[in-house]
Tab-separated table of C-alpha atoms in Angstrom:
chain	number	residue	atom	x	y	z
R	1	MET	CA	76.113	102.238	117.897
R	2	HIS	CA	73.532	105.370	117.853
R	3	ASP	CA	70.605	103.569	116.934
R	4	PHE	CA	70.820	105.026	113.649
R	5	LYS	CA	67.944	104.096	111.298
R	6	LEU	CA	69.279	103.787	107.574
R	7	PHE	CA	66.957	104.559	104.527
R	8	GLN	CA	67.657	104.882	100.660
R	9	MET	CA	65.998	106.737	97.900
R	10	ASP	CA	66.518	106.901	94.228
R	11	VAL	CA	66.333	109.942	91.598
R	12	LYS	CA	64.049	108.869	88.696
R	13	SER	CA	66.033	111.378	86.122
R	14	ALA	CA	69.698	110.334	86.693
R	15	PHE	CA	72.648	111.351	84.618
R	16	LEU	CA	73.252	108.141	83.188
R	17	ASN	CA	72.933	109.027	79.135
R	18	GLY	CA	75.439	111.633	78.491
R	19	TYR	CA	78.390	111.011	76.536
R	20	ILE	CA	81.856	109.913	77.469
R	21	ASN	CA	85.077	111.050	76.090
R	22	GLU	CA	87.078	108.113	77.039
R	23	GLU	CA	87.258	104.196	75.564
R	24	VAL	CA	85.219	102.357	77.746
R	25	TYR	CA	84.587	98.898	77.264
R	26	VAL	CA	82.493	96.337	78.824
R	27	SER	CA	81.321	92.689	78.731
R	28	GLN	CA	78.602	91.413	77.258
R	29	PRO	CA	75.581	91.380	80.048
R	30	PRO	CA	73.511	88.299	80.507
R	31	GLY	CA	70.600	87.692	78.152
R	32	PHE	CA	72.056	89.981	75.448
R	33	THR	CA	75.151	87.879	74.569
R	34	ASP	CA	75.905	87.833	70.645
R	35	PHE	CA	76.061	84.391	69.563
R	36	ASN	CA	78.054	85.110	66.825
R	37	PHE	CA	80.735	86.553	69.047
R	38	PRO	CA	80.481	85.501	72.190
R	39	LYS	CA	83.572	86.399	73.536
R	40	HIS	CA	83.466	90.034	72.510
R	41	VAL	CA	83.190	92.986	74.390
R	42	TYR	CA	80.929	96.473	73.565
R	43	LYS	CA	82.587	99.922	73.551
R	44	LEU	CA	80.214	102.285	75.163
R	45	LYS	CA	79.004	105.391	73.372
R	46	LYS	CA	77.678	107.183	76.346
R	47	ALA	CA	77.673	106.337	80.067
R	48	LEU	CA	76.395	103.660	82.126
R	49	TYR	CA	75.290	103.317	85.932
R	50	GLY	CA	78.680	102.450	88.122
R	51	LEU	CA	81.130	104.307	85.771
R	52	LYS	CA	83.168	106.886	87.607
R	53	GLN	CA	82.713	109.286	84.163
R	54	ALA	CA	78.865	109.349	85.246
R	55	PRO	CA	77.906	112.319	87.051
R	56	ARG	CA	77.410	115.456	104.391
R	57	GLN	CA	74.877	117.378	106.123
R	58	CYS	CA	75.086	117.793	110.020
R	59	LYS	CA	73.137	119.400	112.480
R	60	SER	CA	74.572	119.949	116.085
R	61	GLY	CA	72.580	117.412	118.958
R	62	SER	CA	70.793	115.055	116.380
R	63	ILE	CA	72.652	114.213	113.164
R	64	LEU	CA	71.886	113.138	109.383
R	65	LEU	CA	74.575	111.376	107.133
R	66	VAL	CA	73.361	111.377	103.832
R	67	GLN	CA	75.552	109.647	100.498
R	68	VAL	CA	75.092	110.219	97.047
R	69	TYR	CA	75.935	107.683	94.642
R	70	VAL	CA	74.872	108.830	91.171
R	71	ASP	CA	71.310	108.787	91.269
R	72	ASP	CA	70.956	106.322	94.690
R	73	ILE	CA	70.609	107.573	97.787
R	74	ILE	CA	71.561	106.535	101.309
R	75	PHE	CA	70.680	108.409	104.589
R	76	GLY	CA	70.436	107.981	108.394
R	77	SER	CA	69.656	109.693	111.783
R	78	THR	CA	69.638	109.047	115.127
R	79	ASN	CA	66.252	110.832	115.074
R	80	GLU	CA	63.892	109.949	112.889
R	81	SER	CA	62.297	113.218	112.194
R	82	LEU	CA	65.284	114.592	110.772
R	83	CYS	CA	65.046	111.803	107.917
R	84	GLU	CA	61.294	112.962	107.576
R	85	GLU	CA	62.323	116.398	107.009
R	86	PHE	CA	64.904	115.351	105.048
R	87	VAL	CA	62.884	113.264	101.881
R	88	ASN	CA	60.024	116.171	101.887
R	89	ASN	CA	62.976	118.704	101.354
R	90	ILE	CA	64.623	116.838	98.434
R	91	LYS	CA	61.215	115.801	97.108
R	92	GLY	CA	60.405	118.866	97.194
R	93	GLU	CA	63.126	119.816	94.168
R	94	PHE	CA	63.496	116.495	92.563
R	95	ASP	CA	61.396	113.851	91.331
R	96	MET	CA	62.267	110.553	94.039
R	97	SER	CA	61.232	107.756	94.831
R	98	MET	CA	61.450	106.651	98.592
R	99	THR	CA	62.746	103.078	98.645
R	100	GLY	CA	62.301	102.364	102.537
R	101	GLU	CA	64.756	101.269	104.790
R	102	LEU	CA	67.898	100.192	103.809
R	103	SER	CA	68.632	96.653	103.060
R	104	PHE	CA	70.353	96.454	99.746
R	105	PHE	CA	72.945	99.059	98.260
R	106	LEU	CA	75.833	98.194	95.722
R	107	GLY	CA	76.151	94.120	96.386
R	108	LEU	CA	76.041	94.972	100.000
R	109	GLN	CA	73.154	93.179	102.034
R	110	VAL	CA	72.287	95.486	104.950
R	111	LYS	CA	70.521	93.510	107.883
R	112	GLN	CA	68.666	96.571	110.666
R	113	LEU	CA	67.954	94.185	114.252
R	114	LYS	CA	67.462	96.193	117.332
R	115	GLU	CA	70.815	94.522	118.732
R	116	GLY	CA	72.557	96.553	115.328
R	117	ILE	CA	72.970	96.191	112.432
R	118	PHE	CA	74.550	92.932	109.711
R	119	LEU	CA	76.826	93.804	106.976
R	120	HIS	CA	76.755	90.942	104.732
R	121	GLN	CA	77.283	90.184	100.361
R	122	THR	CA	75.909	86.813	101.085
R	123	LYS	CA	74.095	87.031	97.421
R	124	TYR	CA	77.248	88.056	95.554
R	125	THR	CA	79.203	85.313	97.156
R	126	LYS	CA	76.649	83.030	95.727
R	127	GLU	CA	76.560	84.742	92.476
R	128	LEU	CA	80.310	84.625	92.593
R	129	LEU	CA	80.142	80.795	93.439
R	130	LYS	CA	78.154	80.317	90.185
R	131	LYS	CA	80.025	82.211	87.508
R	132	PHE	CA	83.298	80.324	88.444
R	133	GLU	CA	81.315	77.306	88.929
R	134	MET	CA	82.385	76.506	92.130
R	135	GLU	CA	78.722	76.605	93.497
R	136	ASN	CA	78.960	73.187	94.112
R	137	CYS	CA	82.697	72.640	95.244
R	138	LYS	CA	84.039	71.423	98.999
R	139	SER	CA	84.319	73.838	101.686
R	140	SER	CA	87.235	74.834	103.261
R	141	ASN	CA	88.018	75.900	107.087
R	142	ILE	CA	90.480	78.655	105.971
R	143	PRO	CA	91.233	80.744	103.135
R	144	MET	CA	95.204	79.920	102.887
R	145	SER	CA	97.305	76.901	104.348
R	146	THR	CA	100.112	77.696	106.289
R	147	ASN	CA	101.758	75.487	104.421
R	148	ILE	CA	101.655	77.093	100.839
R	149	TYR	CA	103.907	79.278	99.854
R	150	LEU	CA	102.814	81.441	96.521
R	151	ASP	CA	105.904	82.688	94.265
R	152	SER	CA	106.165	83.641	90.717
R	153	ASP	CA	106.101	79.681	89.459
R	154	ALA	CA	107.899	80.193	86.116
R	155	THR	CA	107.780	76.635	85.273
R	156	ARG	CA	104.624	75.647	85.722
R	157	LYS	CA	101.601	76.469	83.297
R	158	GLY	CA	100.064	79.446	82.618
R	159	VAL	CA	96.311	80.357	82.704
R	160	ASP	CA	93.619	82.775	81.457
R	161	GLN	CA	94.974	86.061	82.519
R	162	THR	CA	91.477	86.949	82.142
R	163	LYS	CA	89.724	85.259	83.934
R	164	TYR	CA	91.887	85.275	87.060
R	165	ARG	CA	91.773	89.023	87.050
R	166	GLY	CA	88.259	88.532	86.736
R	167	ILE	CA	88.303	86.485	90.341
R	168	ILE	CA	90.228	88.682	91.481
R	169	GLY	CA	88.698	92.077	91.132
R	170	SER	CA	85.294	90.482	92.461
R	171	LEU	CA	87.235	88.887	95.590
R	172	LEU	CA	88.430	91.946	96.066
R	173	TYR	CA	85.153	94.109	96.196
R	174	LEU	CA	84.296	91.302	98.480
R	175	THR	CA	86.614	92.251	100.829
R	176	ALA	CA	84.138	95.221	101.892
R	177	SER	CA	82.271	92.878	104.220
R	178	ARG	CA	84.842	90.293	104.350
R	179	PRO	CA	88.108	91.125	105.550
R	180	ASP	CA	89.073	87.705	106.988
R	181	ILE	CA	89.880	87.425	103.086
R	182	MET	CA	92.102	90.436	102.637
R	183	PHE	CA	95.259	88.978	102.938
R	184	SER	CA	94.636	85.998	101.030
R	185	VAL	CA	92.974	88.020	98.008
R	186	CYS	CA	95.793	90.591	98.062
R	187	SER	CA	98.715	87.740	97.956
R	188	CYS	CA	96.956	86.286	95.051
R	189	ALA	CA	96.576	89.734	93.172
R	190	ARG	CA	100.468	90.236	92.854
R	191	TYR	CA	100.782	87.598	90.396
R	192	GLN	CA	97.875	88.768	87.750
R	193	ALA	CA	100.237	89.796	85.291
R	194	ALA	CA	101.413	86.033	84.809
R	195	PRO	CA	98.929	83.615	86.805
R	196	LYS	CA	100.007	80.178	86.564
R	197	GLU	CA	98.193	77.064	88.181
R	198	SER	CA	99.265	77.219	91.387
R	199	HIS	CA	97.612	80.793	91.884
R	200	VAL	CA	94.092	79.467	90.460
R	201	ALA	CA	94.531	76.596	93.013
R	202	ALA	CA	95.410	79.197	95.774
R	203	VAL	CA	92.407	81.270	94.484
R	204	LYS	CA	90.120	78.293	94.355
R	205	ARG	CA	91.113	77.378	98.145
R	206	ILE	CA	89.484	80.789	99.116
R	207	LEU	CA	86.382	80.517	97.016
R	208	LYS	CA	85.954	76.917	98.669
R	209	TYR	CA	86.178	78.773	102.247
R	210	LEU	CA	83.662	81.224	100.938
R	211	LYS	CA	81.369	78.457	100.311
R	212	GLY	CA	81.397	77.185	103.822
R	213	THR	CA	80.765	80.470	105.100
R	214	ILE	CA	78.816	82.243	102.895
R	215	ASN	CA	76.461	83.838	105.472
R	216	CYS	CA	79.399	85.444	107.251
R	217	GLY	CA	79.928	89.195	107.482
R	218	LEU	CA	80.016	92.180	109.913
R	219	TRP	CA	78.282	92.571	112.888
R	220	TYR	CA	77.817	95.819	114.498
R	221	PRO	CA	76.259	95.784	117.813
R	222	LYS	CA	74.281	98.883	119.095
R	223	GLY	CA	75.115	100.726	122.337
R	224	THR	CA	79.242	100.147	122.314
R	225	SER	CA	81.489	103.159	123.446
R	226	PRO	CA	82.306	105.535	120.626
R	227	THR	CA	86.237	105.012	121.566
R	228	LEU	CA	88.984	104.350	118.267
R	229	ILE	CA	91.632	101.671	118.715
R	230	GLY	CA	94.216	100.621	116.253
R	231	PHE	CA	96.108	97.661	115.418
R	232	SER	CA	99.207	97.524	113.682
R	233	ASP	CA	101.261	94.659	112.439
R	234	ALA	CA	103.775	93.636	110.174
R	235	ASP	CA	105.128	90.190	108.870
R	236	PHE	CA	109.332	90.746	108.257
R	237	ALA	CA	110.235	89.720	104.993
R	238	GLY	CA	107.179	87.818	104.261
R	239	CYS	CA	107.572	87.887	100.290
R	240	LYS	CA	110.118	85.580	99.358
R	241	LEU	CA	110.572	86.815	95.565
R	242	ASP	CA	112.160	90.655	97.089
R	243	ARG	CA	112.383	89.775	100.820
R	244	LYS	CA	109.533	92.749	101.374
R	245	SER	CA	107.475	93.037	104.522
R	246	THR	CA	103.552	93.170	104.857
R	247	SER	CA	101.925	95.494	106.451
R	248	GLY	CA	98.674	95.165	108.536
R	249	ILE	CA	96.751	97.734	110.482
R	250	CYS	CA	92.815	97.907	111.186
R	251	HIS	CA	90.800	100.009	113.277
R	252	VAL	CA	87.957	99.447	115.826
R	253	PHE	CA	85.438	101.793	116.924
R	254	GLY	CA	84.280	100.799	119.959
R	255	GLU	CA	83.540	96.981	119.065
R	256	CYS	CA	83.069	97.791	115.646
R	257	LEU	CA	85.854	96.740	112.927
R	258	VAL	CA	85.699	100.232	110.676
R	259	SER	CA	89.127	100.328	108.732
R	260	TRP	CA	91.164	97.811	107.756
R	261	HIS	CA	94.116	97.317	105.443
R	262	ASN	CA	96.557	95.241	103.951
R	263	LYS	CA	100.009	96.315	101.803
R	264	LYS	CA	103.605	95.047	100.938
R	265	GLN	CA	105.737	97.581	102.031
R	266	ALA	CA	107.474	99.621	99.099
R	267	CYS	CA	111.357	99.066	100.484
R	268	VAL	CA	112.766	95.961	102.168
R	269	ALA	CA	113.353	96.396	106.028
R	270	LEU	CA	116.388	95.186	107.738
R	271	SER	CA	114.610	94.622	110.809
R	272	THR	CA	111.685	93.019	112.468
R	273	ALA	CA	111.146	96.464	114.180
R	274	GLU	CA	111.959	98.460	111.225
R	275	ALA	CA	108.868	96.688	109.467
R	276	GLU	CA	106.748	97.361	112.364
R	277	TYR	CA	107.738	101.400	112.008
R	278	ILE	CA	106.487	101.311	108.783
R	279	ALA	CA	103.227	99.495	109.282
R	280	ALA	CA	102.905	101.952	112.364
R	281	GLY	CA	103.642	104.869	110.153
R	282	SER	CA	100.739	103.838	107.424
R	283	PHE	CA	98.753	102.918	110.700
R	284	CYS	CA	99.158	106.468	111.733
R	285	ALA	CA	98.271	108.205	108.521
R	286	GLN	CA	95.018	106.375	108.417
R	287	SER	CA	94.559	107.336	112.012
R	288	ILE	CA	94.642	111.143	111.160
R	289	TRP	CA	91.993	110.724	108.017
R	290	LEU	CA	89.725	108.806	110.937
R	291	LYS	CA	90.253	111.431	113.549
R	292	GLN	CA	89.021	114.249	110.919
R	293	GLN	CA	85.779	112.255	109.567
R	294	LEU	CA	84.988	111.692	113.443
R	295	GLN	CA	85.638	115.219	114.225
R	296	ASP	CA	82.844	116.540	110.757
R	297	PHE	CA	80.343	113.890	113.007
R	298	GLY	CA	80.832	115.831	116.044
R	299	LEU	CA	83.121	113.300	118.235
R	300	LYS	CA	86.766	114.955	119.142
R	301	LEU	CA	89.627	112.181	119.939
R	302	HIS	CA	92.956	112.756	121.319
R	303	ASN	CA	95.643	109.860	121.374
R	304	ILE	CA	94.406	107.690	119.680
R	305	PRO	CA	96.128	104.048	121.226
R	306	LEU	CA	97.920	102.216	118.646
R	307	LYS	CA	98.505	98.293	119.453
R	308	CYS	CA	101.795	96.995	118.340
R	309	ASP	CA	103.518	93.818	119.661
R	310	ASN	CA	107.087	94.996	119.191
R	311	THR	CA	109.007	96.823	121.958
R	312	SER	CA	111.777	97.964	119.549
R	313	ALA	CA	109.522	99.649	117.093
R	314	ILE	CA	107.212	101.224	120.190
R	315	LYS	CA	110.585	103.433	121.335
R	316	ILE	CA	111.629	104.039	118.013
R	317	THR	CA	108.589	106.195	117.488
R	318	LYS	CA	108.958	107.759	120.995
R	319	ASN	CA	112.497	108.407	120.425
R	320	PRO	CA	113.655	111.762	118.528
R	321	ILE	CA	117.189	110.637	118.071
R	322	MET	CA	118.268	109.685	115.203
R	323	HIS	CA	121.004	106.418	115.686
R	324	SER	CA	122.881	104.297	113.165
R	325	ARG	CA	119.921	101.969	113.365
R	326	THR	CA	117.189	104.338	112.295
R	327	LYS	CA	119.323	106.703	110.121
R	328	HIS	CA	118.333	104.963	106.609
R	329	ILE	CA	114.687	104.995	107.250
R	330	GLU	CA	113.064	107.542	104.533
R	331	VAL	CA	112.059	110.559	105.986
R	332	ARG	CA	108.112	110.029	105.095
R	333	HIS	CA	107.944	106.975	107.777
R	334	HIS	CA	109.186	108.828	110.575
R	335	PHE	CA	105.934	110.847	109.993
R	336	ILE	CA	104.447	108.871	112.739
R	337	ARG	CA	106.645	110.485	115.488
R	338	ASP	CA	105.270	113.694	114.641
R	339	HIS	CA	101.899	112.702	115.652
R	340	VAL	CA	102.630	110.949	118.691
R	341	GLU	CA	104.531	113.896	119.789
R	342	LYS	CA	101.451	116.208	119.055
R	343	GLY	CA	99.456	114.005	121.339
R	344	ASP	CA	97.530	112.655	117.902
R	345	CYS	CA	98.170	109.360	118.635
R	346	ASP	CA	99.661	107.413	121.371
R	347	ILE	CA	101.676	103.751	120.856
R	348	GLU	CA	101.086	101.287	123.183
R	349	PHE	CA	102.411	97.116	123.625
R	350	VAL	CA	99.831	94.578	122.979
R	351	ASN	CA	100.814	90.310	123.350
R	352	SER	CA	100.994	88.815	120.085
R	353	GLU	CA	98.065	86.392	120.786
R	354	ASP	CA	95.992	89.853	121.108
R	355	GLN	CA	96.713	91.659	117.798
R	356	LEU	CA	93.880	91.567	115.801
R	357	ALA	CA	95.917	93.137	112.852
R	358	ASP	CA	97.821	89.589	112.644
R	359	ILE	CA	94.585	88.349	110.220
R	360	PHE	CA	96.126	90.917	107.380
R	361	THR	CA	99.755	89.761	107.331
R	362	LYS	CA	100.330	86.086	107.247
R	363	PRO	CA	98.234	82.620	106.494
R	364	LEU	CA	96.977	81.616	110.018
R	365	ALA	CA	96.433	77.640	111.454
R	366	LYS	CA	92.368	77.832	112.119
R	367	GLU	CA	92.257	78.016	115.753
R	368	ARG	CA	94.315	81.166	115.739
R	369	PHE	CA	92.431	82.339	112.629
R	370	PHE	CA	88.934	81.597	114.371
R	371	ASN	CA	89.717	83.376	117.452
R	372	LEU	CA	90.536	86.149	115.324
R	373	ARG	CA	87.701	86.395	113.123
R	374	THR	CA	85.596	86.374	115.775
R	375	LYS	CA	87.207	89.128	117.790
R	376	LEU	CA	86.732	91.390	114.680
R	377	GLY	CA	83.117	91.166	114.632
R	378	ILE	CA	82.942	88.631	111.762
R	379	LEU	CA	80.223	86.614	112.094
R	380	SER	CA	77.699	84.027	110.952
R	381	GLU	CA	74.260	85.579	110.137
R	382	ASP	CA	72.683	82.373	111.701
R	383	ASN	CA	74.469	83.696	114.625
R	384	LEU	CA	72.562	86.425	115.284
R	385	SER	CA	69.866	86.814	118.080
């Protein structure tokens, strides 16, 4: 958006060999499998990369952003001289190796072009398909069919929990660059305690979709306006087991998708308006956090617009009077009313056809799914100029 250049550094002497107090187990790494006990796991004595147990910088005018993860550092700036100054300063304190322009970090591939930045996980997706023996499968157009309904399926045969949870965990990590599978993965994740054959079939459908869209990722074009817009939606009583609704929200900064969320609501809503109102409350909380983050970067925002396709929910957010249809709603969901009154966010109506958050609440037909996927900036690397 602001012609950022991203770079990467590595600390040669990292804090990796400290003893840990907790019991931590890891699977046997490829190439180091014990042939006598191939299904056993290792108990760690010391810390490893990626463990949470192992141990921002701004300037007015130009800005330098620095992110540290264990011994890896990502930094970027609108001014390359700031990057050079940062490199010289940190090399004076630590033994560092300069990796160059950022291209790969924690499974996330970064392609920096003149027109913008493309984030994808193609390499990770290929490894995922190979790991679960789906690299030669047929592709699918959408991750979940509109005709399939998932439930506990108590009468069907159970499957290997460990493998099922492994697939779900891998897919959840993939949603960092593939929000188009967020709803499907979260729906399947609800049945990790007792997965059945029907749940495995649904997960394989997601893997088949990834097979056909393996080069897709998030496109962040350069030169878009610094405006934050949110979209909030809910699928009323979408879960047939407990009749709870599903909230879906997302934030678009300029033309760039920067935040997305899918979650089953904690309580049963009595109407579509109530479900949409609860989802709008989740949007408000995320918007306040994003507003604070952007303020640290020197960008002050007021009246962040929320696009909602339910007029009744919009009226509830702007009506301070409690009446018979809203008095039962928990106090924490009225959080949004306070911030609407303060001017932190503003609820606006949007037609259902333009509701981007719809993709996070329910399975969609192919044409509708493709349309929203494109609007969210999820493109194939082959389509980039």
